Amino acid sequence: MASGRISLSIWFFFVFLINPSTSARTTSFIKLPRSDGSRYCDSWRLAAETNNAGTWDVIPSVCVDPVADYLNGDQFLSDYNVIADYALSFAKSVDISGDGKDVWVFDIDETLLTNIDYYKAHGYGSEPYDSNSFSEWVLQGTAPAFDASLKLYNALQKLGFTIILLTGRDEDQRSFTETNLRDAGYSGWERLLLRGPEDQGKSATDYKSEQRAKLIEEGFKIRGNTGDQWSDLLGFAVADRSFKVPNPMYYIP
Amino acid sequence: MASGRISLSIWFFFVFLINPSTSARTTSFIKLPRSDGSRYCDSWRLAAETNNAGTWDVIPSVCVDPVADYLNGDQFLSDYNVIADYALSFAKSVDISGDGKDVWVFDIDETLLTNIDYYKAHGYGSEPYDSNSFSEWVLQGTAPAFDASLKLYNALQKLGFTIILLTGRDEDQRSFTETNLRDAGYSGWERLLLRGPEDQGKSATDYKSEQRAKLIEEGFKIRGNTGDQWSDLLGFAVADRSFKVPNPMYYIP
């Protein structure tokens, strides 16, 4: 088990600062008064993304419309792109050994694939999680890629990273998941790790930490990790740098 | 030194969800196209607040105006208030032993006190940090309290928490700091811990982790911790729950 001090190193690993994608200095000329609901919901999203909100089950009911607006608008994509850019900048700074042991871990749902169409039909996170209903969606295998994640994924492969997919999906969803990933454009992963019977009942943090620890025991060096949940990233056997992509719809402990 | 697994527990400790401060469901009726610069800067702020941006020295030059708008507008205060509300909700769930050993740690700059007037005169974080200039500001002792932090501070004392202040300010700034804190409305802290000669050159994360570890060795239980920097919160000897208040102006490793 990695010590807290080692865990710390993920966060403070030096990284090249990226340049803003827009070079023009622009300001807003007109300001509209924002509704208190929207302002609160922006604050709630920030609290959730920074893990200040702790464990939560459903999004605040007052935030359904603001969260939908955010997810369907340009800000969400921008937020995603900027984080993917930081991840790629860090990746380029890694000294790849060339022995195939430099790993980048990706979560799948809301990280490589977007289930926005499912959540759109289920209140954008305002309805409690329904495992049966979500399993039906998974079996359809129609979740598209996030463009930013697909670009990052491909760029990491070109840089020489070994890609390992680590998901909370169950082992019996393997073939549907593989097909969906390939249909969405992903290929060339080294392993797809799903929850086996022995992993049932474990928190995502414990399950994913254990899986990462096994990789390290095998000699892999986990350089980077991208996930939409803090439980994808924290725990033990953490990556050198972890990247939390936004997801204001649900929280998995 | 706490293990990564223990460190994990801060993040996943169960907390009561707060109710939105506004109960009315409100939506925006008019949407203005946002400038790309502002959109990028909102994304940059999110990346910084979630620690995705890694180490950074100054804010992107394109973001000076958007960051100033954010800091001087209502969103920043709302973000601060919502996080303080989460902290208080968690605090109310703590079973206080009554022996004075249940501690809440606060950072000072940009946590209890706001130096916005200083940074306003120094480009809101777009100028590199100048320790001489900032020291002169500290010696003036005129930094006001964040209202949300003062309310939280007082509420925690009423609940029975022992307050410990842990700052990166130097020991020779003690008296100015104490006076400023009192003038701003704070009182009744158990200890004010500043950097001594032996702490010079240490990263904030190491210095603050060591100080927290000493508190734990003394028998204190660090229930909560509030800071504007990840280096206030991460490392070892971390609190049961940590709360990151927003600060888009600077990053301290």
Short mmCIF file of C-alpha atoms in Angstrom, two decimals:
data_model
loop_
_atom_site.label_atom_id
_atom_site.label_comp_id
_atom_site.label_asym_id
_atom_site.label_seq_id
_atom_site.Cartn_x
_atom_site.Cartn_y
_atom_site.Cartn_z
CA MET A 1 0.00 0.00 0.00
CA ALA A 2 1.37 3.34 -0.94
CA SER A 3 1.90 5.78 1.89
CA GLY A 4 0.14 9.11 2.11
CA ARG A 5 3.39 10.74 1.15
CA ILE A 6 3.57 8.72 -2.04
CA SER A 7 -0.08 9.42 -2.71
CA LEU A 8 0.73 13.07 -2.41
CA SER A 9 3.22 12.91 -5.22
CA ILE A 10 0.49 12.50 -7.77
CA TRP A 11 -0.81 15.90 -7.06
CA PHE A 12 2.38 17.80 -7.02
CA PHE A 13 4.23 16.27 -9.88
CA PHE A 14 5.49 19.09 -12.01
CA VAL A 15 3.68 19.56 -15.26
CA PHE A 16 4.08 21.87 -18.19
CA LEU A 17 1.54 24.59 -18.23
CA ILE A 18 -0.53 24.61 -21.34
CA ASN A 19 -1.23 27.71 -23.30
CA PRO A 20 -4.77 28.88 -23.51
CA SER A 21 -6.39 27.67 -26.70
CA THR A 22 -7.51 31.20 -27.36
CA SER A 23 -4.87 33.86 -27.55
CA ALA A 24 -7.15 36.85 -27.86
CA ARG A 25 -7.93 38.67 -24.66
CA THR A 26 -11.67 38.91 -24.57
CA THR A 27 -14.03 40.29 -22.00
CA SER A 28 -17.76 40.20 -21.53
CA PHE A 29 -19.45 43.46 -22.33
CA ILE A 30 -22.94 42.65 -21.16
CA LYS A 31 -23.75 41.01 -17.89
CA LEU A 32 -27.15 39.59 -17.20
CA PRO A 33 -28.24 39.07 -13.63
CA ARG A 34 -28.08 35.35 -13.00
CA SER A 35 -30.87 33.59 -11.23
CA ASP A 36 -30.01 32.50 -7.70
CA GLY A 37 -30.86 28.94 -8.70
CA SER A 38 -28.32 28.91 -11.49
CA ARG A 39 -25.69 30.53 -9.28
CA TYR A 40 -26.29 28.02 -6.52
CA CYS A 41 -26.10 25.16 -9.01
CA ASP A 42 -22.79 26.39 -10.42
CA SER A 43 -21.51 26.44 -6.84
CA TRP A 44 -22.91 23.00 -6.20
CA ARG A 45 -21.18 21.68 -9.32
CA LEU A 46 -17.89 23.16 -8.16
CA ALA A 47 -18.37 21.63 -4.71
CA ALA A 48 -19.09 18.25 -6.29
CA GLU A 49 -16.16 18.41 -8.72
CA THR A 50 -13.73 19.37 -5.96
CA ASN A 51 -15.04 16.57 -3.72
CA ASN A 52 -16.18 19.12 -1.18
CA ALA A 53 -19.74 17.81 -1.36
CA GLY A 54 -18.82 14.41 0.02
CA THR A 55 -21.12 11.52 -0.81
CA TRP A 56 -24.31 12.41 -2.65
CA ASP A 57 -27.09 10.33 -4.17
CA VAL A 58 -28.92 12.55 -6.61
CA ILE A 59 -28.36 16.06 -7.86
CA PRO A 60 -30.32 18.81 -6.08
CA SER A 61 -33.76 19.01 -7.67
CA VAL A 62 -33.33 22.75 -8.22
CA CYS A 63 -30.27 21.97 -10.37
CA VAL A 64 -31.83 19.67 -12.97
CA ASP A 65 -32.23 22.40 -15.58
CA PRO A 66 -28.89 24.15 -14.91
CA VAL A 67 -27.06 20.80 -15.03
CA ALA A 68 -28.83 19.90 -18.28
CA ASP A 69 -27.91 23.30 -19.72
CA TYR A 70 -24.30 22.78 -18.68
CA LEU A 71 -24.07 19.27 -20.11
CA ASN A 72 -25.71 20.19 -23.39
CA GLY A 73 -23.80 23.43 -23.80
CA ASP A 74 -20.26 24.33 -24.76
CA GLN A 75 -18.89 24.80 -21.24
CA PHE A 76 -18.90 21.10 -20.46
CA LEU A 77 -16.98 20.29 -23.62
CA SER A 78 -14.55 23.11 -22.90
CA ASP A 79 -14.02 21.84 -19.35
CA TYR A 80 -13.39 18.36 -20.72
CA ASN A 81 -10.98 19.59 -23.38
CA VAL A 82 -8.91 21.67 -21.00
CA ILE A 83 -8.45 18.72 -18.64
CA ALA A 84 -7.54 16.43 -21.55
CA ASP A 85 -5.00 19.05 -22.64
CA TYR A 86 -3.43 19.06 -19.17
CA ALA A 87 -3.31 15.27 -19.24
CA LEU A 88 -1.58 15.24 -22.61
CA SER A 89 0.89 17.93 -21.53
CA PHE A 90 1.81 15.83 -18.53
CA ALA A 91 2.02 12.67 -20.66
CA LYS A 92 4.49 14.35 -23.00
CA SER A 93 6.72 15.08 -20.00
CA VAL A 94 6.90 11.41 -18.98
CA ASP A 95 10.11 9.59 -19.84
CA ILE A 96 8.69 6.48 -21.52
CA SER A 97 10.90 3.47 -20.88
CA GLY A 98 9.84 1.60 -24.01
CA ASP A 99 9.34 -1.69 -22.19
CA GLY A 100 5.55 -1.40 -22.31
CA LYS A 101 5.35 -0.88 -18.57
CA ASP A 102 4.31 2.79 -18.61
CA VAL A 103 0.58 2.66 -18.07
CA TRP A 104 -2.26 5.09 -18.46
CA VAL A 105 -5.46 3.94 -16.77
CA PHE A 106 -8.84 5.02 -18.08
CA ASP A 107 -12.23 4.59 -16.54
CA ILE A 108 -14.99 3.94 -19.10
CA ASP A 109 -18.39 5.43 -18.23
CA GLU A 110 -18.42 9.24 -18.41
CA THR A 111 -14.68 9.04 -19.16
CA LEU A 112 -14.15 7.21 -22.47
CA LEU A 113 -17.85 6.80 -23.25
CA THR A 114 -20.66 9.23 -22.57
CA ASN A 115 -24.00 7.93 -21.33
CA ILE A 116 -25.60 11.33 -21.66
CA ASP A 117 -28.45 9.89 -23.73
CA TYR A 118 -29.32 7.53 -20.92
CA TYR A 119 -29.18 10.20 -18.24
CA LYS A 120 -31.13 12.64 -20.39
CA ALA A 121 -33.98 10.15 -20.20
CA HIS A 122 -33.48 9.79 -16.45
CA GLY A 123 -33.44 13.34 -15.16
CA TYR A 124 -29.71 14.05 -15.53
CA GLY A 125 -28.90 12.44 -12.22
CA SER A 126 -32.00 13.61 -10.36
CA GLU A 127 -33.41 10.07 -10.29
CA PRO A 128 -31.79 7.48 -7.99
CA TYR A 129 -29.47 5.05 -9.79
CA ASP A 130 -31.34 2.06 -11.23
CA SER A 131 -28.90 -0.76 -11.94
CA ASN A 132 -31.38 -2.76 -14.02
CA SER A 133 -32.25 0.14 -16.22
CA PHE A 134 -28.61 1.14 -16.66
CA SER A 135 -27.63 -2.46 -17.45
CA GLU A 136 -30.19 -2.50 -20.25
CA TRP A 137 -28.58 0.63 -21.62
CA VAL A 138 -25.12 -0.93 -21.41
CA LEU A 139 -26.31 -3.97 -23.34
CA GLN A 140 -27.45 -1.70 -26.17
CA GLY A 141 -23.79 -0.72 -26.55
CA THR A 142 -24.50 2.60 -28.22
CA ALA A 143 -22.63 5.02 -25.95
CA PRO A 144 -20.45 7.37 -28.03
CA ALA A 145 -16.92 8.46 -27.21
CA PHE A 146 -16.03 11.82 -25.77
CA ASP A 147 -14.05 13.42 -28.59
CA ALA A 148 -11.52 14.81 -26.13
CA SER A 149 -10.99 11.39 -24.56
CA LEU A 150 -10.63 9.62 -27.91
CA LYS A 151 -8.02 12.14 -29.00
CA LEU A 152 -6.17 11.78 -25.71
CA TYR A 153 -6.39 7.99 -25.86
CA ASN A 154 -4.91 7.88 -29.35
CA ALA A 155 -2.22 10.42 -28.53
CA LEU A 156 -1.15 8.44 -25.46
CA GLN A 157 -0.81 5.30 -27.55
CA LYS A 158 1.36 7.16 -30.03
CA LEU A 159 3.54 8.35 -27.15
CA GLY A 160 4.04 4.73 -26.13
CA PHE A 161 1.77 4.37 -23.13
CA THR A 162 0.16 1.04 -22.39
CA ILE A 163 -3.56 1.58 -21.99
CA ILE A 164 -5.47 -0.24 -19.27
CA LEU A 165 -9.21 0.15 -18.90
CA LEU A 166 -10.53 -0.17 -15.36
CA THR A 167 -14.30 -0.04 -15.02
CA GLY A 168 -16.95 -0.68 -12.41
CA ARG A 169 -18.93 -2.60 -15.01
CA ASP A 170 -19.39 -6.30 -14.33
CA GLU A 171 -17.44 -9.11 -15.99
CA ASP A 172 -20.63 -10.37 -17.68
CA GLN A 173 -20.81 -7.07 -19.58
CA ARG A 174 -17.38 -7.61 -21.14
CA SER A 175 -18.35 -8.41 -24.70
CA PHE A 176 -20.94 -5.64 -24.92
CA THR A 177 -18.43 -3.22 -23.48
CA GLU A 178 -15.69 -4.25 -25.89
CA THR A 179 -18.00 -3.91 -28.85
CA ASN A 180 -19.23 -0.51 -27.70
CA LEU A 181 -15.66 0.72 -27.18
CA ARG A 182 -14.59 -0.46 -30.64
CA ASP A 183 -17.70 1.04 -32.27
CA ALA A 184 -16.88 4.32 -30.53
CA GLY A 185 -13.38 4.29 -32.00
CA TYR A 186 -11.20 2.85 -29.22
CA SER A 187 -8.73 0.06 -29.90
CA GLY A 188 -5.42 -1.33 -28.77
CA TRP A 189 -5.96 -1.45 -25.01
CA GLU A 190 -3.74 -3.88 -23.15
CA ARG A 191 -6.42 -5.01 -20.70
CA LEU A 192 -10.02 -4.41 -19.87
CA LEU A 193 -10.52 -4.94 -16.14
CA LEU A 194 -14.10 -5.45 -14.98
CA ARG A 195 -15.62 -6.38 -11.62
CA GLY A 196 -15.49 -10.12 -11.07
CA PRO A 197 -17.60 -12.08 -8.57
CA GLU A 198 -14.93 -11.44 -5.89
CA ASP A 199 -15.26 -7.69 -6.37
CA GLN A 200 -18.97 -7.44 -5.69
CA GLY A 201 -19.83 -5.28 -2.72
CA LYS A 202 -16.50 -3.48 -2.66
CA SER A 203 -16.47 0.28 -2.92
CA ALA A 204 -15.22 1.53 -6.26
CA THR A 205 -12.25 3.09 -4.50
CA ASP A 206 -11.22 -0.20 -2.90
CA TYR A 207 -11.86 -2.28 -6.02
CA LYS A 208 -9.96 0.08 -8.30
CA SER A 209 -7.10 0.59 -5.85
CA GLU A 210 -6.70 -3.19 -5.55
CA GLN A 211 -6.61 -3.56 -9.31
CA ARG A 212 -3.99 -0.83 -9.64
CA ALA A 213 -1.93 -2.42 -6.86
CA LYS A 214 -1.94 -5.72 -8.80
CA LEU A 215 -0.67 -3.90 -11.88
CA ILE A 216 2.15 -2.38 -9.87
CA GLU A 217 3.02 -5.81 -8.47
CA GLU A 218 3.29 -7.00 -12.07
CA GLY A 219 5.85 -4.32 -12.77
CA PHE A 220 3.64 -1.72 -14.43
CA LYS A 221 4.25 1.93 -13.61
CA ILE A 222 0.99 3.81 -13.45
CA ARG A 223 1.91 7.19 -14.88
CA GLY A 224 -1.52 8.63 -15.49
CA ASN A 225 -5.13 7.95 -14.63
CA THR A 226 -8.25 9.59 -16.02
CA GLY A 227 -11.67 9.22 -14.46
CA ASP A 228 -14.87 11.12 -13.82
CA GLN A 229 -15.11 9.93 -10.20
CA TRP A 230 -12.74 10.58 -7.32
CA SER A 231 -13.11 6.87 -6.61
CA ASP A 232 -11.38 6.25 -9.94
CA LEU A 233 -8.35 8.20 -8.75
CA LEU A 234 -7.92 8.11 -4.98
CA GLY A 235 -7.17 5.30 -2.56
CA PHE A 236 -3.85 3.50 -2.82
CA ALA A 237 -1.57 2.54 -5.70
CA VAL A 238 -2.48 5.87 -7.24
CA ALA A 239 -1.04 7.19 -10.49
CA ASP A 240 1.79 9.72 -10.73
CA ARG A 241 -0.84 12.19 -11.93
CA SER A 242 -4.59 11.81 -11.83
CA PHE A 243 -7.08 13.73 -13.95
CA LYS A 244 -10.67 14.22 -12.86
CA VAL A 245 -12.98 14.90 -15.79
CA PRO A 246 -16.27 16.57 -14.94
CA ASN A 247 -19.43 14.65 -14.16
CA PRO A 248 -22.19 16.54 -12.36
CA MET A 249 -24.71 13.68 -12.72
CA TYR A 250 -23.70 11.05 -10.20
CA TYR A 251 -21.27 10.15 -7.45
CA ILE A 252 -19.78 6.71 -6.88
CA PRO A 253 -17.99 6.16 -3.55
CA MET B 1 2.40 8.61 8.69
CA ALA B 2 -1.12 7.80 7.63
CA SER B 3 -1.54 5.26 4.89
CA GLY B 4 -3.15 6.06 1.57
CA ARG B 5 -6.15 4.10 2.74
CA ILE B 6 -6.56 6.31 5.76
CA SER B 7 -5.99 9.35 3.60
CA LEU B 8 -8.82 8.11 1.46
CA SER B 9 -11.24 8.17 4.32
CA ILE B 10 -11.30 11.95 4.34
CA TRP B 11 -12.91 12.04 1.00
CA PHE B 12 -15.50 9.39 1.48
CA PHE B 13 -16.69 10.12 4.95
CA PHE B 14 -20.43 10.33 4.83
CA VAL B 15 -21.85 13.79 5.11
CA PHE B 16 -25.33 15.18 5.24
CA LEU B 17 -26.35 16.77 2.04
CA ILE B 18 -27.33 20.35 2.45
CA ASN B 19 -30.44 21.79 0.96
CA PRO B 20 -30.04 24.41 -1.67
CA SER B 21 -30.36 27.87 -0.20
CA THR B 22 -32.93 28.65 -2.82
CA SER B 23 -35.95 26.42 -3.01
CA ALA B 24 -37.51 27.90 -6.12
CA ARG B 25 -36.72 26.13 -9.34
CA THR B 26 -35.41 28.84 -11.59
CA THR B 27 -34.00 28.74 -15.07
CA SER B 28 -32.27 31.22 -17.31
CA PHE B 29 -34.48 32.58 -20.02
CA ILE B 30 -31.91 34.46 -22.00
CA LYS B 31 -28.58 33.09 -23.02
CA LEU B 32 -25.83 35.28 -24.32
CA PRO B 33 -23.07 33.76 -26.37
CA ARG B 34 -20.01 33.64 -24.15
CA SER B 35 -16.67 34.71 -25.43
CA ASP B 36 -14.24 31.88 -25.99
CA GLY B 37 -11.83 33.59 -23.61
CA SER B 38 -14.31 33.58 -20.76
CA ARG B 39 -15.28 29.98 -21.49
CA TYR B 40 -11.66 28.90 -21.51
CA CYS B 41 -11.01 30.76 -18.26
CA ASP B 42 -13.97 29.12 -16.54
CA SER B 43 -12.52 25.79 -17.64
CA TRP B 44 -9.09 26.81 -16.46
CA ARG B 45 -10.51 27.76 -13.06
CA LEU B 46 -12.22 24.39 -12.78
CA ALA B 47 -8.98 22.63 -13.74
CA ALA B 48 -7.10 24.62 -11.10
CA GLU B 49 -9.70 24.07 -8.37
CA THR B 50 -9.81 20.32 -9.04
CA ASN B 51 -5.99 20.12 -9.00
CA ASN B 52 -6.01 18.95 -12.60
CA ALA B 53 -3.78 21.84 -13.63
CA GLY B 54 -0.87 20.64 -11.52
CA THR B 55 1.68 23.23 -10.47
CA TRP B 56 1.22 26.71 -11.93
CA ASP B 57 2.98 30.02 -11.34
CA VAL B 58 0.69 32.73 -12.64
CA ILE B 59 -2.82 32.74 -14.03
CA PRO B 60 -3.08 32.67 -17.84
CA SER B 61 -2.79 36.23 -19.11
CA VAL B 62 -6.02 35.83 -21.09
CA CYS B 63 -7.82 35.12 -17.80
CA VAL B 64 -6.98 38.28 -15.85
CA ASP B 65 -10.29 39.99 -16.60
CA PRO B 66 -12.46 36.87 -16.24
CA VAL B 67 -10.79 36.00 -12.93
CA ALA B 68 -11.24 39.59 -11.71
CA ASP B 69 -14.91 39.46 -12.74
CA TYR B 70 -15.34 36.17 -10.90
CA LEU B 71 -13.63 37.37 -7.72
CA ASN B 72 -15.51 40.66 -7.62
CA GLY B 73 -18.87 39.13 -8.51
CA ASP B 74 -21.42 37.07 -6.65
CA GLN B 75 -20.35 33.66 -7.95
CA PHE B 76 -17.17 33.58 -5.89
CA LEU B 77 -19.08 34.37 -2.70
CA SER B 78 -21.69 31.78 -3.59
CA ASP B 79 -18.99 29.17 -4.19
CA TYR B 80 -17.43 30.03 -0.86
CA ASN B 81 -20.74 29.89 0.99
CA VAL B 82 -21.74 26.53 -0.43
CA ILE B 83 -18.44 24.97 0.63
CA ALA B 84 -18.72 26.51 4.10
CA ASP B 85 -22.24 25.07 4.32
CA TYR B 86 -20.91 21.60 3.45
CA ALA B 87 -18.20 21.99 6.08
CA LEU B 88 -20.73 22.97 8.73
CA SER B 89 -23.05 20.11 7.77
CA PHE B 90 -20.18 17.69 8.20
CA ALA B 91 -19.14 19.34 11.46
CA LYS B 92 -22.62 18.87 12.89
CA SER B 93 -22.35 15.14 12.14
CA VAL B 94 -19.15 14.76 14.20
CA ASP B 95 -19.53 13.20 17.61
CA ILE B 96 -17.64 15.72 19.73
CA SER B 97 -15.90 14.03 22.64
CA GLY B 98 -15.87 17.12 24.86
CA ASP B 99 -12.24 16.65 25.87
CA GLY B 100 -11.04 19.48 23.63
CA LYS B 101 -9.27 17.07 21.31
CA ASP B 102 -11.60 17.44 18.32
CA VAL B 103 -9.77 19.84 16.06
CA TRP B 104 -10.68 21.91 13.05
CA VAL B 105 -7.66 23.27 11.20
CA PHE B 106 -7.88 26.51 9.26
CA ASP B 107 -5.40 28.03 6.88
CA ILE B 108 -5.28 31.83 7.05
CA ASP B 109 -4.59 33.59 3.73
CA GLU B 110 -7.48 33.27 1.28
CA THR B 111 -9.19 31.04 3.86
CA LEU B 112 -9.88 33.08 7.01
CA LEU B 113 -8.60 36.36 5.61
CA THR B 114 -8.93 37.70 2.09
CA ASN B 115 -5.98 39.47 0.48
CA ILE B 116 -8.06 40.48 -2.53
CA ASP B 117 -7.05 44.12 -2.12
CA TYR B 118 -3.40 43.17 -2.41
CA TYR B 119 -3.93 40.96 -5.45
CA LYS B 120 -6.18 43.54 -7.08
CA ALA B 121 -3.13 45.81 -7.12
CA HIS B 122 -0.97 42.98 -8.46
CA GLY B 123 -2.91 41.68 -11.43
CA TYR B 124 -5.06 39.08 -9.65
CA GLY B 125 -2.34 36.47 -9.76
CA SER B 126 -0.98 37.37 -13.20
CA GLU B 127 2.21 38.76 -11.66
CA PRO B 128 4.76 36.36 -10.18
CA TYR B 129 4.67 36.12 -6.39
CA ASP B 130 6.80 38.81 -4.71
CA SER B 131 7.54 37.83 -1.13
CA ASN B 132 8.83 41.28 -0.14
CA SER B 133 5.79 43.04 -1.47
CA PHE B 134 3.41 40.55 0.12
CA SER B 135 5.25 40.79 3.45
CA GLU B 136 4.72 44.54 3.45
CA TRP B 137 1.01 43.90 2.92
CA VAL B 138 0.93 41.39 5.78
CA LEU B 139 2.56 43.91 8.12
CA GLN B 140 -0.24 46.36 7.37
CA GLY B 141 -2.59 43.83 8.95
CA THR B 142 -5.69 45.07 7.18
CA ALA B 143 -6.94 41.91 5.49
CA PRO B 144 -10.66 41.41 6.15
CA ALA B 145 -12.38 38.15 6.99
CA PHE B 146 -14.39 36.12 4.54
CA ASP B 147 -17.91 36.36 5.97
CA ALA B 148 -18.54 32.69 5.23
CA SER B 149 -15.35 31.66 7.03
CA LEU B 150 -16.04 33.83 10.07
CA LYS B 151 -19.51 32.34 10.37
CA LEU B 152 -18.13 28.82 10.00
CA TYR B 153 -15.35 29.54 12.49
CA ASN B 154 -17.77 30.79 15.11
CA ALA B 155 -20.22 27.95 14.51
CA LEU B 156 -17.46 25.36 14.90
CA GLN B 157 -16.45 26.87 18.22
CA LYS B 158 -20.05 26.71 19.43
CA LEU B 159 -20.15 23.04 18.41
CA GLY B 160 -17.12 22.42 20.60
CA PHE B 161 -14.31 22.13 18.09
CA THR B 162 -10.82 23.22 19.05
CA ILE B 163 -9.55 25.62 16.42
CA ILE B 164 -5.97 25.44 15.22
CA LEU B 165 -4.60 27.90 12.70
CA LEU B 166 -1.89 26.55 10.42
CA THR B 167 -0.34 29.07 8.07
CA GLY B 168 2.60 29.34 5.72
CA ARG B 169 3.33 32.79 7.18
CA ASP B 170 6.62 33.09 9.06
CA GLU B 171 7.03 33.11 12.82
CA ASP B 172 8.24 36.72 12.74
CA GLN B 173 4.82 37.74 11.37
CA ARG B 174 3.03 36.32 14.43
CA SER B 175 2.01 39.50 16.18
CA PHE B 176 0.86 41.24 13.01
CA THR B 177 -1.09 38.14 12.07
CA GLU B 178 -2.74 37.83 15.48
CA THR B 179 -3.75 41.47 15.43
CA ASN B 180 -5.14 41.22 11.92
CA LEU B 181 -7.12 38.10 12.82
CA ARG B 182 -8.61 39.76 15.91
CA ASP B 183 -9.41 42.95 14.00
CA ALA B 184 -11.18 40.81 11.42
CA GLY B 185 -13.33 39.23 14.13
CA TYR B 186 -11.57 35.94 14.91
CA SER B 187 -10.83 34.89 18.46
CA GLY B 188 -10.47 31.88 20.68
CA TRP B 189 -8.09 29.79 18.61
CA GLU B 190 -6.11 27.19 20.53
CA ARG B 191 -2.89 27.65 18.58
CA LEU B 192 -1.47 29.68 15.76
CA LEU B 193 1.20 27.62 13.98
CA LEU B 194 3.60 29.54 11.74
CA ARG B 195 6.73 28.53 9.86
CA GLY B 196 9.75 28.50 12.14
CA PRO B 197 13.39 28.59 11.03
CA GLU B 198 13.39 24.79 10.78
CA ASP B 199 10.46 24.90 8.32
CA GLN B 200 12.10 27.16 5.76
CA GLY B 201 12.48 25.56 2.37
CA LYS B 202 9.91 22.85 3.00
CA SER B 203 6.98 22.56 0.63
CA ALA B 204 3.73 23.73 2.16
CA THR B 205 2.42 20.18 1.91
CA ASP B 206 5.33 18.74 3.87
CA TYR B 207 5.37 21.54 6.44
CA LYS B 208 1.63 21.39 7.06
CA SER B 209 1.52 17.60 7.09
CA GLU B 210 4.31 17.53 9.69
CA GLN B 211 2.45 20.03 11.86
CA ARG B 212 -0.74 18.00 11.65
CA ALA B 213 1.17 14.82 12.48
CA LYS B 214 2.53 16.50 15.62
CA LEU B 215 -1.01 17.42 16.64
CA ILE B 216 -2.10 13.82 16.22
CA GLU B 217 0.88 12.65 18.27
CA GLU B 218 -0.36 14.99 21.01
CA GLY B 219 -3.71 13.24 20.98
CA PHE B 220 -5.69 15.67 18.87
CA LYS B 221 -8.16 14.25 16.38
CA ILE B 222 -8.21 16.33 13.22
CA ARG B 223 -11.84 16.21 12.20
CA GLY B 224 -11.92 18.96 9.62
CA ASN B 225 -9.55 21.14 7.66
CA THR B 226 -10.33 24.16 5.52
CA GLY B 227 -7.87 25.69 3.08
CA ASP B 228 -7.68 27.38 -0.29
CA GLN B 229 -4.69 25.29 -1.41
CA TRP B 230 -4.48 21.55 -1.96
CA SER B 231 -1.21 21.79 -0.05
CA ASP B 232 -3.28 22.80 2.99
CA LEU B 233 -5.21 19.56 2.78
CA LEU B 234 -3.23 16.72 1.20
CA GLY B 235 -0.10 14.90 2.29
CA PHE B 236 -0.20 12.84 5.48
CA ALA B 237 -1.98 13.21 8.80
CA VAL B 238 -4.93 14.50 6.84
CA ALA B 239 -8.27 15.45 8.37
CA ASP B 240 -11.34 13.22 8.37
CA ARG B 241 -12.82 15.67 5.88
CA SER B 242 -11.05 18.42 4.00
CA PHE B 243 -12.67 21.43 2.39
CA LYS B 244 -11.05 23.29 -0.48
CA VAL B 245 -12.29 26.86 -0.77
CA PRO B 246 -11.78 28.51 -4.14
CA ASN B 247 -8.71 30.54 -5.00
CA PRO B 248 -8.03 31.15 -8.68
CA MET B 249 -5.14 33.59 -8.02
CA TYR B 250 -2.21 31.46 -6.94
CA TYR B 251 -0.94 27.95 -6.37
CA ILE B 252 1.33 26.88 -3.52
CA PRO B 253 2.90 23.41 -3.81
#
